Amino acid sequence: MEAAKHINNPIALETTNVHHHEEHPDLRVLGLSAFLVSESLMFGGFFATYLFFRGSADVWPPQGTEVELLLPAINTIILVSSSFVIHLGDVAIKKNDVQGMQKWYKITALMGAIFLLGQIVEYLTLGYGLTTNIFSNCFYLMTGFHGLHVFVGLLLILGVLWRSRRPGHYSATKHIGIEMAEIYWHFVDIIWIILFTLLYILTQF
């Protein structure tokens, strides 16, 4: 009988739905944030280990495993710039401009792909491998692990672009997936700035 009253009373049904929504908030961004915190701790472990080995060595990096700055510097400019580009996509969707969001996300995906290609070219031209010495081991592990994160970020961006093909999937009031992809991409960029400083800038001194 009580259920029938709710069915026949639209106001009561709407109120019930509102309460139901309030009792189940969207925790996806919170979940992503918790995941990124755990990833930060993992990268922090890499950084601490690298700094320990650096501090214990007489010469760092060992002779024959030096790094070049030009290509990584170009890669860094591309990746850091992509953070600003992806943010333009977020700004566009909040104005209900789906096509604008798609344009900026496509450019971001292209910049991420160029970054990965540049990293592959760097690996092929370094002249040393993962097991050459402790520096090369740290170098390949940290940049490779970061490259994996860039690849995952690309998949997230491509997923957003794929879903945006459906009319009404994203809008000014419904864009949680876009925000999550942007947050993840900013994380990838911040980690790279730290890596670039440790592995490329500081090894010049």
Short mmCIF file of C-alpha atoms in Angstrom, two decimals:
data_model
loop_
_atom_site.label_atom_id
_atom_site.label_comp_id
_atom_site.label_asym_id
_atom_site.label_seq_id
_atom_site.Cartn_x
_atom_site.Cartn_y
_atom_site.Cartn_z
CA MET A 1 0.00 0.00 0.00
CA GLU A 2 2.81 2.42 0.93
CA ALA A 3 4.67 1.59 -2.28
CA ALA A 4 1.52 2.26 -4.31
CA LYS A 5 1.22 5.71 -2.75
CA HIS A 6 4.74 6.57 -3.86
CA ILE A 7 4.07 5.33 -7.38
CA ASN A 8 0.90 7.42 -7.66
CA ASN A 9 2.53 10.47 -6.11
CA PRO A 10 5.18 11.99 -8.45
CA ILE A 11 6.34 14.48 -5.80
CA ALA A 12 6.99 11.72 -3.29
CA LEU A 13 8.79 9.68 -5.96
CA GLU A 14 11.01 12.66 -6.90
CA THR A 15 11.82 13.26 -3.24
CA THR A 16 12.76 9.62 -2.83
CA ASN A 17 15.07 9.85 -5.84
CA VAL A 18 16.74 12.97 -4.46
CA HIS A 19 17.39 11.27 -1.14
CA HIS A 20 18.69 8.22 -2.97
CA HIS A 21 21.10 10.41 -4.94
CA GLU A 22 22.30 12.17 -1.81
CA GLU A 23 22.97 8.86 -0.11
CA HIS A 24 25.17 7.67 -2.99
CA PRO A 25 27.55 10.50 -3.97
CA ASP A 26 29.86 10.11 -6.94
CA LEU A 27 33.18 8.94 -5.49
CA ARG A 28 35.03 8.38 -8.75
CA VAL A 29 37.25 11.44 -8.44
CA LEU A 30 37.99 10.54 -4.83
CA GLY A 31 38.90 7.02 -5.94
CA LEU A 32 41.19 8.38 -8.65
CA SER A 33 42.83 10.72 -6.14
CA ALA A 34 43.49 7.80 -3.77
CA PHE A 35 44.99 5.81 -6.65
CA LEU A 36 47.27 8.71 -7.62
CA VAL A 37 48.42 9.06 -4.02
CA SER A 38 49.46 5.39 -4.05
CA GLU A 39 51.24 5.91 -7.38
CA SER A 40 53.01 8.97 -5.94
CA LEU A 41 54.33 6.82 -3.11
CA MET A 42 55.63 4.29 -5.62
CA PHE A 43 57.40 6.97 -7.63
CA GLY A 44 58.66 8.44 -4.37
CA GLY A 45 60.32 5.11 -3.64
CA PHE A 46 62.03 5.24 -7.04
CA PHE A 47 63.22 8.80 -6.41
CA ALA A 48 64.56 7.96 -2.94
CA THR A 49 66.42 4.90 -4.25
CA TYR A 50 67.90 6.88 -7.12
CA LEU A 51 69.09 9.66 -4.79
CA PHE A 52 70.62 7.08 -2.45
CA PHE A 53 72.66 5.51 -5.27
CA ARG A 54 73.62 8.94 -6.57
CA GLY A 55 74.84 10.01 -3.15
CA SER A 56 76.85 6.80 -2.72
CA ALA A 57 78.67 7.00 -6.06
CA ASP A 58 81.95 8.80 -6.72
CA VAL A 59 80.99 9.51 -10.33
CA TRP A 60 77.38 9.91 -11.44
CA PRO A 61 76.36 8.87 -13.95
CA PRO A 62 79.14 6.35 -14.60
CA GLN A 63 81.25 7.05 -17.64
CA GLY A 64 79.65 5.83 -20.84
CA THR A 65 76.08 6.22 -19.60
CA GLU A 66 75.66 9.97 -19.91
CA VAL A 67 72.33 11.40 -21.06
CA GLU A 68 71.65 13.92 -23.79
CA LEU A 69 69.50 16.96 -23.10
CA LEU A 70 68.14 18.07 -26.49
CA LEU A 71 65.58 15.38 -27.26
CA PRO A 72 64.38 15.00 -23.64
CA ALA A 73 64.08 18.80 -23.37
CA ILE A 74 61.90 18.89 -26.48
CA ASN A 75 59.87 16.00 -25.10
CA THR A 76 59.45 17.87 -21.82
CA ILE A 77 58.18 21.00 -23.57
CA ILE A 78 55.67 18.89 -25.50
CA LEU A 79 54.38 17.02 -22.44
CA VAL A 80 54.17 20.05 -20.15
CA SER A 81 52.42 22.05 -22.89
CA SER A 82 49.89 19.25 -23.27
CA SER A 83 48.71 19.93 -19.72
CA PHE A 84 47.57 23.38 -20.81
CA VAL A 85 45.98 21.93 -23.95
CA ILE A 86 43.96 19.30 -22.10
CA HIS A 87 42.72 21.97 -19.68
CA LEU A 88 41.28 23.87 -22.65
CA GLY A 89 39.20 20.77 -23.36
CA ASP A 90 37.83 20.88 -19.82
CA VAL A 91 37.04 24.58 -20.22
CA ALA A 92 35.27 23.85 -23.52
CA ILE A 93 32.97 21.13 -22.14
CA LYS A 94 31.97 23.36 -19.22
CA LYS A 95 30.71 25.77 -21.89
CA ASN A 96 28.82 22.86 -23.48
CA ASP A 97 31.22 22.91 -26.42
CA VAL A 98 31.65 19.20 -27.16
CA GLN A 99 33.42 19.79 -30.47
CA GLY A 100 35.88 22.14 -28.79
CA MET A 101 36.60 19.54 -26.12
CA GLN A 102 37.16 16.90 -28.79
CA LYS A 103 39.58 19.17 -30.65
CA TRP A 104 41.73 19.87 -27.59
CA TYR A 105 41.69 16.24 -26.46
CA LYS A 106 42.77 15.07 -29.90
CA ILE A 107 45.68 17.51 -29.81
CA THR A 108 46.60 16.28 -26.32
CA ALA A 109 46.54 12.66 -27.51
CA LEU A 110 48.80 13.58 -30.43
CA MET A 111 51.25 15.35 -28.10
CA GLY A 112 51.30 12.35 -25.76
CA ALA A 113 51.97 10.00 -28.67
CA ILE A 114 54.83 12.23 -29.87
CA PHE A 115 56.29 12.15 -26.37
CA LEU A 116 56.26 8.34 -26.32
CA LEU A 117 57.77 8.20 -29.80
CA GLY A 118 60.51 10.57 -28.68
CA GLN A 119 61.22 8.36 -25.68
CA ILE A 120 61.52 5.29 -27.93
CA VAL A 121 63.94 7.15 -30.21
CA GLU A 122 65.98 8.13 -27.15
CA TYR A 123 66.15 4.51 -25.97
CA LEU A 124 67.37 3.38 -29.39
CA THR A 125 70.16 5.97 -29.51
CA LEU A 126 71.48 5.91 -25.93
CA GLY A 127 74.05 3.20 -26.53
CA TYR A 128 73.48 1.39 -23.22
CA GLY A 129 70.82 -0.86 -21.79
CA LEU A 130 68.89 -1.71 -18.66
CA THR A 131 71.65 -3.83 -17.10
CA THR A 132 74.71 -1.78 -18.05
CA ASN A 133 75.13 -0.29 -14.56
CA ILE A 134 73.08 0.99 -11.62
CA PHE A 135 72.43 4.35 -13.27
CA SER A 136 71.11 2.82 -16.47
CA ASN A 137 68.98 0.45 -14.42
CA CYS A 138 67.39 3.36 -12.52
CA PHE A 139 67.06 5.38 -15.72
CA TYR A 140 65.19 2.74 -17.69
CA LEU A 141 62.99 1.66 -14.79
CA MET A 142 61.86 5.18 -13.90
CA THR A 143 61.39 6.52 -17.42
CA GLY A 144 59.81 3.23 -18.56
CA PHE A 145 57.39 3.18 -15.63
CA HIS A 146 56.46 6.78 -16.37
CA GLY A 147 56.06 5.96 -20.06
CA LEU A 148 53.59 3.26 -19.06
CA HIS A 149 51.59 5.89 -17.20
CA VAL A 150 51.63 8.15 -20.25
CA PHE A 151 50.29 5.25 -22.31
CA VAL A 152 47.48 4.68 -19.79
CA GLY A 153 46.71 8.41 -19.92
CA LEU A 154 46.47 8.19 -23.69
CA LEU A 155 43.97 5.34 -23.36
CA LEU A 156 41.88 7.46 -20.98
CA ILE A 157 41.90 10.38 -23.43
CA LEU A 158 40.98 8.13 -26.33
CA GLY A 159 38.22 6.63 -24.19
CA VAL A 160 36.82 10.12 -23.59
CA LEU A 161 36.93 10.86 -27.32
CA TRP A 162 35.19 7.59 -28.13
CA ARG A 163 32.40 8.19 -25.64
CA SER A 164 31.97 11.79 -26.77
CA ARG A 165 30.76 10.46 -30.14
CA ARG A 166 27.40 9.72 -28.50
CA PRO A 167 25.18 12.83 -28.42
CA GLY A 168 24.62 14.08 -24.88
CA HIS A 169 27.18 11.79 -23.25
CA TYR A 170 29.19 14.80 -22.08
CA SER A 171 27.81 18.25 -21.35
CA ALA A 172 28.32 21.29 -19.13
CA THR A 173 26.66 19.41 -16.28
CA LYS A 174 27.96 15.90 -17.03
CA HIS A 175 31.70 15.69 -17.58
CA ILE A 176 33.20 13.62 -14.75
CA GLY A 177 35.10 11.38 -17.20
CA ILE A 178 36.73 14.39 -18.82
CA GLU A 179 37.84 15.79 -15.47
CA MET A 180 39.29 12.43 -14.40
CA ALA A 181 41.34 12.16 -17.61
CA GLU A 182 42.63 15.68 -17.07
CA ILE A 183 43.59 15.05 -13.43
CA TYR A 184 45.48 11.89 -14.43
CA TRP A 185 47.29 13.70 -17.23
CA HIS A 186 48.40 16.51 -14.90
CA PHE A 187 49.78 13.85 -12.55
CA VAL A 188 51.79 12.31 -15.39
CA ASP A 189 53.22 15.72 -16.26
CA ILE A 190 54.23 16.55 -12.68
CA ILE A 191 56.01 13.21 -12.31
CA TRP A 192 57.89 13.81 -15.55
CA ILE A 193 59.09 17.25 -14.40
CA ILE A 194 60.62 15.60 -11.32
CA LEU A 195 62.15 12.83 -13.43
CA PHE A 196 63.57 15.28 -15.94
CA THR A 197 65.16 17.28 -13.12
CA LEU A 198 66.70 14.22 -11.45
CA LEU A 199 67.82 12.24 -14.50
CA TYR A 200 68.75 14.97 -16.96
CA ILE A 201 69.33 18.34 -15.29
CA LEU A 202 71.15 17.26 -12.13
CA THR A 203 73.37 14.77 -13.99
CA GLN A 204 74.92 17.71 -15.83
CA PHE A 205 76.52 18.96 -12.60
#
